[in-house]
XYZ file of C-alpha atoms in Angstrom:
621
model
C 57.804 51.393 101.341
C 60.271 53.041 98.885
C 59.139 56.079 100.718
C 60.860 54.518 103.950
C 63.249 53.889 102.152
C 63.997 57.731 100.400
C 63.380 58.909 104.085
C 65.830 56.712 105.286
C 68.532 57.702 102.530
C 68.010 61.280 103.146
C 68.730 60.970 106.942
C 71.851 58.682 106.298
C 72.704 61.712 103.654
C 72.662 64.002 106.183
C 74.177 62.112 108.751
C 76.891 61.809 106.262
C 76.814 65.782 105.832
C 77.059 66.287 109.694
C 80.233 63.893 109.761
C 82.075 65.719 107.541
C 81.642 69.123 109.239
C 82.271 67.284 112.125
C 85.509 65.913 110.313
C 86.602 69.118 108.710
C 86.549 70.660 112.566
C 88.433 67.748 113.401
C 91.066 67.934 110.793
C 91.141 72.187 111.650
C 91.629 71.989 115.230
C 93.929 69.349 114.703
C 95.854 71.589 112.307
C 95.217 74.885 114.355
C 96.872 72.547 117.553
C 99.886 70.929 115.323
C 100.177 75.113 114.043
C 100.022 76.315 117.752
C 102.817 73.022 118.758
C 105.007 74.269 115.952
C 104.864 77.764 117.283
C 105.790 76.890 120.934
C 108.914 74.273 119.866
C 109.572 77.069 117.227
C 109.674 79.843 120.436
C 111.623 78.041 122.336
C 114.427 77.486 119.874
C 114.423 81.113 120.078
C 114.430 81.410 123.601
C 117.184 79.011 123.756
C 119.292 81.213 121.744
C 118.771 83.931 123.260
C 119.165 82.841 127.066
C 122.304 80.949 125.957
C 123.799 83.798 124.526
C 122.734 85.766 127.637
C 126.304 86.262 130.010
C 128.665 84.650 127.368
C 129.441 87.071 124.765
C 128.745 90.428 125.755
C 124.848 90.489 123.336
C 123.558 91.234 127.063
C 122.866 94.685 126.379
C 121.783 94.753 122.885
C 119.439 92.052 123.888
C 117.922 93.928 126.771
C 116.981 97.051 124.117
C 116.137 94.983 121.647
C 113.906 93.040 124.168
C 112.997 96.246 125.221
C 112.344 97.585 122.006
C 109.207 94.583 121.457
C 110.720 93.231 119.064
C 110.352 89.385 118.628
C 112.233 86.514 119.764
C 112.636 85.474 115.778
C 114.592 87.935 114.598
C 116.280 88.400 118.202
C 117.670 85.050 117.748
C 118.378 85.140 113.963
C 120.486 88.307 115.116
C 122.298 85.941 117.184
C 123.098 83.874 114.629
C 123.958 85.958 112.407
C 126.562 86.997 114.277
C 127.554 83.568 116.290
C 126.420 80.659 113.463
C 127.368 78.189 116.251
C 123.977 79.262 117.698
C 122.081 78.362 114.748
C 121.969 74.107 115.048
C 119.479 75.373 118.103
C 116.704 76.732 115.822
C 117.174 73.352 113.901
C 113.674 72.667 115.380
C 111.809 75.318 113.206
C 110.262 74.413 109.684
C 111.006 77.777 107.201
C 109.492 75.880 104.162
C 106.276 75.101 106.771
C 106.091 78.993 108.785
C 105.708 80.620 104.944
C 102.350 78.358 104.099
C 100.708 79.620 107.351
C 101.938 82.492 106.874
C 100.133 82.551 102.800
C 97.598 81.699 103.817
C 97.039 84.897 106.479
C 97.867 87.177 103.675
C 95.520 84.880 101.087
C 92.747 85.527 103.084
C 93.168 89.685 103.538
C 93.068 89.623 99.006
C 88.778 89.768 99.006
C 88.230 90.761 95.862
C 88.957 90.778 91.860
C 92.403 91.884 91.578
C 91.988 92.895 87.172
C 95.001 90.056 87.012
C 93.093 86.585 85.919
C 94.400 84.815 82.384
C 93.236 85.765 79.666
C 92.495 81.514 78.534
C 89.820 80.133 80.260
C 91.181 77.190 81.033
C 94.133 78.094 82.674
C 94.461 76.668 85.888
C 94.340 78.899 89.025
C 97.283 78.080 90.126
C 100.004 80.830 88.956
C 103.263 79.121 86.868
C 105.316 82.265 87.879
C 105.924 81.806 91.315
C 105.803 78.422 94.100
C 105.052 80.830 97.201
C 101.517 81.196 96.088
C 98.752 79.943 94.243
C 96.489 82.819 94.411
C 96.308 85.914 92.030
C 94.903 88.101 94.832
C 97.702 88.347 96.816
C 100.215 88.252 93.616
C 97.759 91.499 92.094
C 97.938 93.442 95.794
C 101.651 92.353 96.028
C 101.745 94.246 92.131
C 99.766 97.165 93.033
C 101.411 98.142 95.457
C 105.375 98.273 93.881
C 103.131 100.087 90.827
C 102.329 102.595 93.243
C 105.139 103.458 95.163
C 108.207 101.495 93.892
C 108.115 101.789 89.992
C 107.156 105.324 89.101
C 110.301 106.080 91.150
C 112.894 103.869 90.059
C 111.288 102.406 85.955
C 112.943 99.326 85.458
C 111.250 97.787 83.070
C 108.064 98.421 80.707
C 105.247 98.446 82.270
C 102.313 96.919 79.671
C 104.178 94.588 78.147
C 105.329 93.206 81.580
C 101.360 92.485 82.855
C 100.902 91.732 79.433
C 102.509 88.455 78.973
C 102.421 87.844 82.721
C 98.600 87.159 81.915
C 98.568 85.287 78.548
C 101.799 84.024 80.631
C 104.387 84.816 77.882
C 108.371 84.825 78.411
C 109.631 87.703 76.635
C 108.726 90.575 79.259
C 108.194 88.290 81.873
C 110.036 85.733 84.008
C 109.908 83.194 86.849
C 112.391 86.049 88.702
C 111.011 88.850 87.838
C 107.846 88.345 89.169
C 108.612 87.003 92.408
C 111.462 90.016 92.668
C 108.554 92.272 92.391
C 106.968 90.481 94.880
C 109.597 90.651 97.192
C 110.082 94.073 96.820
C 106.356 94.937 97.509
C 106.585 92.961 101.080
C 108.526 95.895 102.378
C 104.804 97.909 101.528
C 102.401 95.058 103.476
C 100.509 95.786 106.028
C 100.601 100.356 106.110
C 97.952 100.816 108.489
C 98.961 98.181 110.773
C 102.156 98.525 110.856
C 102.551 99.023 115.357
C 101.196 94.961 114.974
C 104.564 93.968 115.285
C 103.882 89.944 114.084
C 102.556 91.474 111.006
C 105.831 93.524 110.208
C 107.552 90.278 110.856
C 105.361 88.140 108.753
C 105.941 89.972 105.542
C 109.750 89.687 106.586
C 108.559 86.192 106.206
C 106.492 86.253 102.912
C 109.521 88.351 101.264
C 111.747 86.165 102.413
C 110.357 83.894 100.442
C 109.800 85.007 96.673
C 113.749 86.563 96.666
C 114.550 82.885 97.683
C 112.096 81.572 94.922
C 113.982 84.863 92.167
C 117.064 83.475 93.623
C 116.713 79.583 93.087
C 114.665 80.751 89.086
C 118.171 82.845 88.073
C 120.651 80.636 86.186
C 124.360 81.311 84.562
C 122.099 80.289 81.736
C 120.048 83.666 82.081
C 121.941 85.845 83.558
C 121.634 87.852 79.855
C 118.376 88.423 79.627
C 117.013 91.327 79.907
C 114.475 89.969 81.743
C 117.122 88.376 84.895
C 118.671 92.222 84.648
C 116.080 93.393 85.343
C 114.941 91.416 88.046
C 119.012 91.850 89.853
C 118.299 95.385 89.298
C 114.818 94.868 91.833
C 116.776 92.153 94.603
C 119.908 95.362 95.005
C 115.921 97.392 96.134
C 114.702 94.492 98.175
C 117.767 93.518 100.074
C 118.596 97.739 100.367
C 116.018 97.783 101.646
C 115.419 94.764 104.703
C 118.889 96.256 105.686
C 121.602 93.634 103.561
C 123.503 95.981 101.342
C 127.167 94.509 100.994
C 124.982 91.911 99.554
C 122.434 94.158 98.122
C 125.372 95.685 96.231
C 125.828 91.675 94.301
C 123.055 92.098 92.950
C 123.514 95.991 91.590
C 126.589 94.962 90.007
C 125.550 91.862 88.575
C 122.106 94.429 86.701
C 125.193 96.753 86.334
C 127.790 94.551 84.097
C 125.004 92.032 82.459
C 123.557 94.660 80.488
C 126.500 95.470 78.640
C 125.734 92.014 77.084
C 122.074 91.519 76.945
C 120.761 88.986 75.254
C 118.263 86.203 74.881
C 114.693 87.161 73.893
C 114.520 90.278 72.124
C 113.042 93.349 73.997
C 111.795 96.500 71.652
C 114.359 99.086 71.225
C 112.196 101.458 74.210
C 111.665 98.599 77.034
C 115.635 98.055 76.574
C 116.157 102.115 76.441
C 113.561 101.727 79.765
C 116.499 98.993 81.736
C 118.882 100.734 80.492
C 118.850 104.210 81.695
C 116.005 102.784 84.705
C 119.740 100.958 85.864
C 121.807 104.103 85.345
C 120.068 105.815 87.574
C 119.612 103.179 90.271
C 123.322 102.548 90.400
C 124.533 106.756 90.235
C 121.826 106.818 93.340
C 123.294 104.253 95.208
C 126.832 105.808 94.499
C 125.961 109.298 94.805
C 124.574 108.232 98.497
C 126.734 106.405 99.686
C 129.722 108.372 98.286
C 131.880 105.075 96.565
C 132.481 104.546 92.865
C 130.162 101.967 91.446
C 129.596 99.818 88.426
C 128.255 102.037 85.255
C 127.170 100.969 82.373
C 128.488 103.163 78.941
C 127.308 106.643 79.033
C 125.447 106.918 75.944
C 125.677 109.945 72.728
C 122.711 110.044 72.451
C 119.298 111.867 74.401
C 117.092 110.109 77.101
C 114.297 108.288 76.303
C 114.866 108.577 72.238
C 112.612 106.120 71.298
C 109.496 106.472 73.096
C 106.483 108.735 72.925
C 106.680 111.010 76.075
C 103.346 112.546 75.286
C 101.452 108.952 74.183
C 101.954 108.209 78.069
C 98.775 106.614 79.389
C 99.729 105.138 82.377
C 97.822 106.050 86.201
C 98.219 106.293 89.129
C 95.629 105.680 92.716
C 96.535 106.005 95.981
C 96.808 102.725 96.856
C 97.495 100.514 100.533
C 95.187 98.006 100.522
C 92.941 95.020 98.438
C 89.743 96.955 97.663
C 91.930 100.702 97.428
C 91.444 99.745 93.286
C 87.766 99.731 93.701
C 87.043 102.970 95.459
C 89.847 105.541 95.044
C 89.752 107.543 91.855
C 92.649 107.243 89.148
C 94.241 109.964 87.976
C 97.447 110.499 85.081
C 100.567 109.093 86.340
C 103.756 111.370 84.017
C 105.552 108.421 85.416
C 107.510 107.792 81.807
C 107.728 111.915 82.083
C 108.872 111.811 85.421
C 111.962 108.751 84.601
C 112.632 111.097 81.263
C 113.273 113.417 83.855
C 115.210 111.839 86.175
C 117.567 110.034 84.303
C 118.077 113.141 82.732
C 119.049 114.868 86.474
C 121.541 111.834 86.911
C 123.144 112.031 84.209
C 124.345 115.452 85.949
C 124.538 113.585 89.221
C 127.255 111.253 87.287
C 129.404 113.988 86.196
C 128.764 115.791 90.213
C 130.235 112.975 91.204
C 133.022 111.878 88.374
C 134.251 115.720 89.022
C 135.198 115.293 92.731
C 136.744 111.317 92.336
C 139.562 113.219 90.098
C 138.556 111.674 86.310
C 138.924 115.914 84.925
C 141.832 116.454 87.089
C 141.544 119.136 89.164
C 138.808 120.054 91.122
C 138.942 124.137 89.169
C 135.677 126.657 90.105
C 135.356 126.882 85.971
C 134.115 123.072 85.620
C 131.840 123.089 89.596
C 130.109 126.290 88.494
C 130.115 124.423 84.378
C 128.133 121.139 86.598
C 126.154 123.968 88.285
C 124.741 125.721 85.133
C 123.566 122.238 83.694
C 121.746 121.707 87.160
C 120.008 125.653 86.707
C 119.185 124.588 83.256
C 117.774 121.017 84.007
C 115.891 122.524 86.568
C 114.701 125.118 84.336
C 113.942 123.148 81.408
C 110.879 120.775 83.631
C 108.201 120.223 81.836
C 105.148 122.671 82.670
C 102.848 119.394 82.158
C 104.246 118.429 85.420
C 105.726 121.818 86.866
C 102.850 123.458 86.597
C 99.971 122.342 88.576
C 97.083 124.428 90.087
C 95.998 125.258 93.542
C 93.797 122.642 93.761
C 95.893 119.491 93.284
C 97.700 117.085 95.046
C 100.885 115.728 93.579
C 101.610 112.719 93.210
C 104.635 111.086 95.069
C 106.799 110.792 92.575
C 106.255 113.668 90.829
C 106.347 116.013 93.739
C 110.340 114.609 94.546
C 110.502 116.443 90.841
C 108.499 120.202 91.849
C 106.367 121.648 94.620
C 104.655 124.143 95.394
C 104.114 126.649 98.267
C 102.447 129.644 99.178
C 104.166 132.609 98.540
C 104.361 135.814 100.953
C 101.351 137.329 100.111
C 99.509 133.672 100.277
C 99.622 133.566 96.457
C 100.720 129.650 95.173
C 103.564 130.655 93.601
C 105.467 127.693 91.699
C 109.056 126.444 92.725
C 110.712 123.970 91.337
C 112.156 121.754 94.540
C 113.250 118.014 93.553
C 114.259 116.233 96.483
C 116.849 114.564 94.385
C 117.876 118.299 92.479
C 118.800 120.007 96.055
C 120.996 116.567 97.719
C 122.927 116.848 94.534
C 123.609 120.414 94.313
C 124.461 119.879 98.370
C 126.977 116.875 97.822
C 127.932 119.444 94.703
C 128.807 122.696 96.957
C 129.326 121.514 100.200
C 134.041 119.962 100.114
C 134.339 123.429 99.105
C 133.035 124.792 103.049
C 135.834 122.795 103.816
C 138.891 122.991 101.209
C 140.280 125.985 103.534
C 140.798 128.636 99.663
C 137.902 130.904 100.104
C 137.633 133.471 102.154
C 135.044 134.188 105.287
C 132.765 135.741 103.266
C 133.198 134.145 100.305
C 132.723 130.949 102.522
C 129.391 133.015 103.471
C 128.292 133.022 100.415
C 128.726 129.476 99.538
C 127.106 127.898 103.153
C 124.098 129.999 101.703
C 124.279 128.323 98.915
C 124.255 125.209 100.539
C 121.994 126.072 103.006
C 118.937 127.107 100.569
C 119.297 123.648 98.993
C 119.256 121.926 102.115
C 116.077 123.926 103.298
C 113.874 123.492 99.821
C 114.794 120.027 99.511
C 113.308 119.005 103.503
C 110.287 120.873 101.971
C 108.722 118.131 99.124
C 109.677 115.498 101.746
C 107.830 117.699 104.345
C 105.096 117.725 101.809
C 104.928 114.168 101.366
C 105.087 112.996 104.337
C 101.868 115.261 105.122
C 100.154 113.921 101.833
C 100.940 109.898 101.646
C 103.170 110.007 105.276
C 106.635 108.065 105.030
C 105.804 104.591 105.637
C 105.894 104.217 101.235
C 109.155 106.484 101.654
C 111.573 104.290 99.364
C 115.445 103.337 101.083
C 117.238 105.863 98.245
C 114.383 108.763 99.294
C 116.096 108.381 103.956
C 119.812 108.958 101.544
C 118.876 112.302 100.891
C 116.315 113.125 104.147
C 119.436 112.990 106.328
C 121.604 114.527 103.357
C 119.634 117.126 103.779
C 119.533 117.445 107.193
C 122.666 117.201 108.219
C 123.340 120.133 106.081
C 121.265 122.476 107.950
C 121.947 120.913 111.545
C 124.998 121.966 110.844
C 125.319 125.049 108.549
C 121.713 126.365 109.895
C 121.157 125.495 113.592
C 118.961 128.111 114.264
C 117.440 128.421 111.345
C 114.641 126.274 111.156
C 116.193 125.237 114.892
C 117.990 122.300 114.735
C 116.167 120.732 117.279
C 113.448 120.659 114.568
C 115.223 119.934 112.107
C 116.745 116.597 113.926
C 113.649 115.581 114.915
C 111.754 115.676 111.954
C 114.781 113.747 110.447
C 114.200 110.638 113.689
C 110.804 110.830 113.284
C 111.008 110.236 108.672
C 113.359 107.643 109.462
C 111.346 105.911 112.485
C 107.889 105.291 110.614
C 109.711 104.428 107.107
C 111.659 101.843 109.381
C 108.421 99.942 109.476
C 108.062 98.783 106.204
C 112.909 99.167 105.534
C 114.750 97.907 107.553
C 117.838 100.267 106.126
C 116.575 103.307 108.553
C 117.422 101.402 111.751
C 120.832 102.284 111.755
C 120.132 105.745 109.496
C 118.527 106.571 112.696
C 121.622 105.412 114.685
C 124.634 107.245 112.454
C 122.142 110.801 112.104
C 121.021 111.204 115.854
C 125.631 110.521 116.500
C 125.561 113.338 114.053
C 123.263 115.928 115.987
C 125.082 114.916 119.256
C 128.355 116.029 117.122
C 126.519 119.637 116.301
C 125.746 119.500 120.204
C 121.562 119.167 119.528
C 119.299 119.351 122.635
C 116.499 116.249 122.300
C 112.586 116.752 124.049
C 112.965 114.259 126.614
C 109.573 112.458 125.041
C 111.917 111.042 122.032
C 113.583 109.449 124.468
C 111.813 106.072 124.029
C 112.972 106.839 120.041
C 116.403 106.902 120.424
C 116.455 104.166 122.701
C 114.827 101.738 119.806
C 118.020 102.303 117.617
C 121.040 102.268 119.814
C 121.860 98.791 120.372
C 122.728 98.923 116.298
C 126.429 97.743 116.181
C 128.931 97.944 113.337
C 127.890 94.916 111.126
C 123.873 97.164 111.093
C 125.955 100.274 110.187
C 128.013 98.450 107.551
C 124.713 96.824 106.095
C 123.388 99.838 105.714
C 125.752 101.813 103.467
C 128.533 99.499 103.158
C 130.574 102.076 104.939
C 130.749 102.763 108.386
C 129.375 106.598 107.584
C 126.652 108.082 105.759
C 128.811 111.860 105.313
C 130.896 112.733 102.443
C 134.601 111.217 102.937
C 136.510 114.574 103.096
C 139.438 112.754 103.144
C 139.390 111.783 99.389
C 137.938 114.464 97.736
C 139.637 117.585 99.087
C 143.046 116.664 97.234
C 141.088 116.956 94.043
C 140.573 120.064 94.743
C 142.383 122.836 92.558
C 143.820 125.533 95.171
C 144.057 128.277 92.431
C 139.541 127.927 92.630
C 139.008 131.188 95.225
C 140.667 133.260 93.195
C 138.814 131.764 89.989
C 136.274 131.889 91.844
C 134.074 135.411 91.207
C 135.767 135.391 87.299
C 133.894 132.119 86.620
C 130.611 132.828 89.142
C 130.805 136.322 86.426
C 130.770 134.343 82.582
C 128.676 131.144 83.320
C 125.890 132.484 86.979
C 125.209 135.934 86.390
C 125.244 136.776 82.639
C 123.599 133.995 81.364
C 120.333 134.747 84.357
C 120.847 138.411 82.779
C 119.506 140.177 85.748
C 121.063 144.060 86.648
C 124.368 143.292 88.492
C 123.031 144.449 92.013
C 126.461 145.102 94.096
C 125.826 143.425 98.389
C 127.194 145.339 101.210
C 130.528 144.250 101.358
C 131.074 145.369 96.938
C 131.130 141.043 96.657
C 129.931 139.147 93.210
C 127.664 136.107 93.900
C 124.387 137.878 94.483
C 123.279 134.380 95.675
C 119.838 135.689 97.085
C 118.914 136.817 93.168
C 120.437 133.492 91.938
C 118.998 131.348 93.914
C 115.332 132.788 94.208
C 114.547 133.384 90.976
């Protein structure tokens, strides 16, 4: 009897298990059907927006080009609603939150394995208190790895180690919900780097990014605007919006970071941590106004050395070529030298800020003396770059953020020779000397030598970008580096159309922007602007690039304004030239002798024309 009862219980248990499994399958199928139905309803809403718009308000050509370029119905509908808000009611059936939940599940499923970010307290749940967008530490860990690999070494806005420790311990002096969500939002631009051909992944990562940005905004309140973690969040949110092709809203976050930095309060961070934030925002602000030629909002320039409260020789940070979950277990670590790089970058951008102020009239008329005084500071910075990051052996592979500060190339004998080639450094010098080519005060021989300087720095700046593309691809190149790219290539197309061939330069620029555009939307309008420059200069692009050109020809005025807040990326010469002293040409020879040649201690060698610059010698030192 007992035996039969046990067998019956076992059968019932088996039947119960089967029923539970079947119920789960039914629930899962119902969820999939429900999700599919919602997707179809949303897709129908997007299509209704597109169909209603065609033939009614002049967007036919742009819609057709976007469809041919493979853009999703959702992205086209969003673009139309942005220009015609009344159309937005047609998409009311869509559920942003439901879509975000689905997308979070997709990315969480992709993030398997240990992430190294588990809390130290064993009783804490898996739910993260820092963000409501997801509960997966593995997904957040993946986003953190992307951010600290590609963004943080270039735009160091806070102390990494203090942040990570407090994230793990749920402390809030160096960590906050707004900062965590802003970091995750920025990292979403770097998702799916190797699977970029799947446009659905691109759309999904954009939705995930918007979810983190919405959460970051929600957690920022007037009571904490002046906290250091909020200031750091504003700065990162500027990068997120700029990367998304929303420069006009991005600059509001940058201005908020700058203005609140002047009166920061809240939980007190260390002097070293505050110094990292100060110089990070100072550099970010200067970089933006230097690439778009606008007077921005700057913190008061300190009268003290850069990073004086930070031990540069104690930097034990590491770097790896991280792109996908699993790379943290398979790829080797290398010293990152991130703090030293950030210090050198801060010093460089202090000089760039001085150059910008010079041409904005901050020191009166632009004279030969003060132009060459700033140039000498650039050259001194270049010569003083520490051997730790300047001297690398033939077998080394430069880190991407260090590659922007130096570059190793083969000399004429095949021997590896060191050439200091900072992308930002050479871009700044192209901008520093270019206005002189248009002021109308110099003779033809002077102009030829000034043009030689501009072309030299443009070529030297493109070299590390080419090298970085070979080593790491352009997929992870950040937005401000895209501005450097078009300024350098613009100078080569205008002033050196034959060496290298202008068509080769234009193709390189457009190809890089095309690849970078997969994660950074602002690169699409930048492609359009540079293509217009190439056309104006008579550059003939190869026929095989026609599809590439068609992919960005649909951008309109608002897209351009949302890329750089102006309708052009070029220097506003009409605002610059009236600041130049008419006597600059007659004083140039003597000032060059006094400030540039004398400091080099070179033997004087007159050129065939009897000129004084000896540009080739100076530039090739």
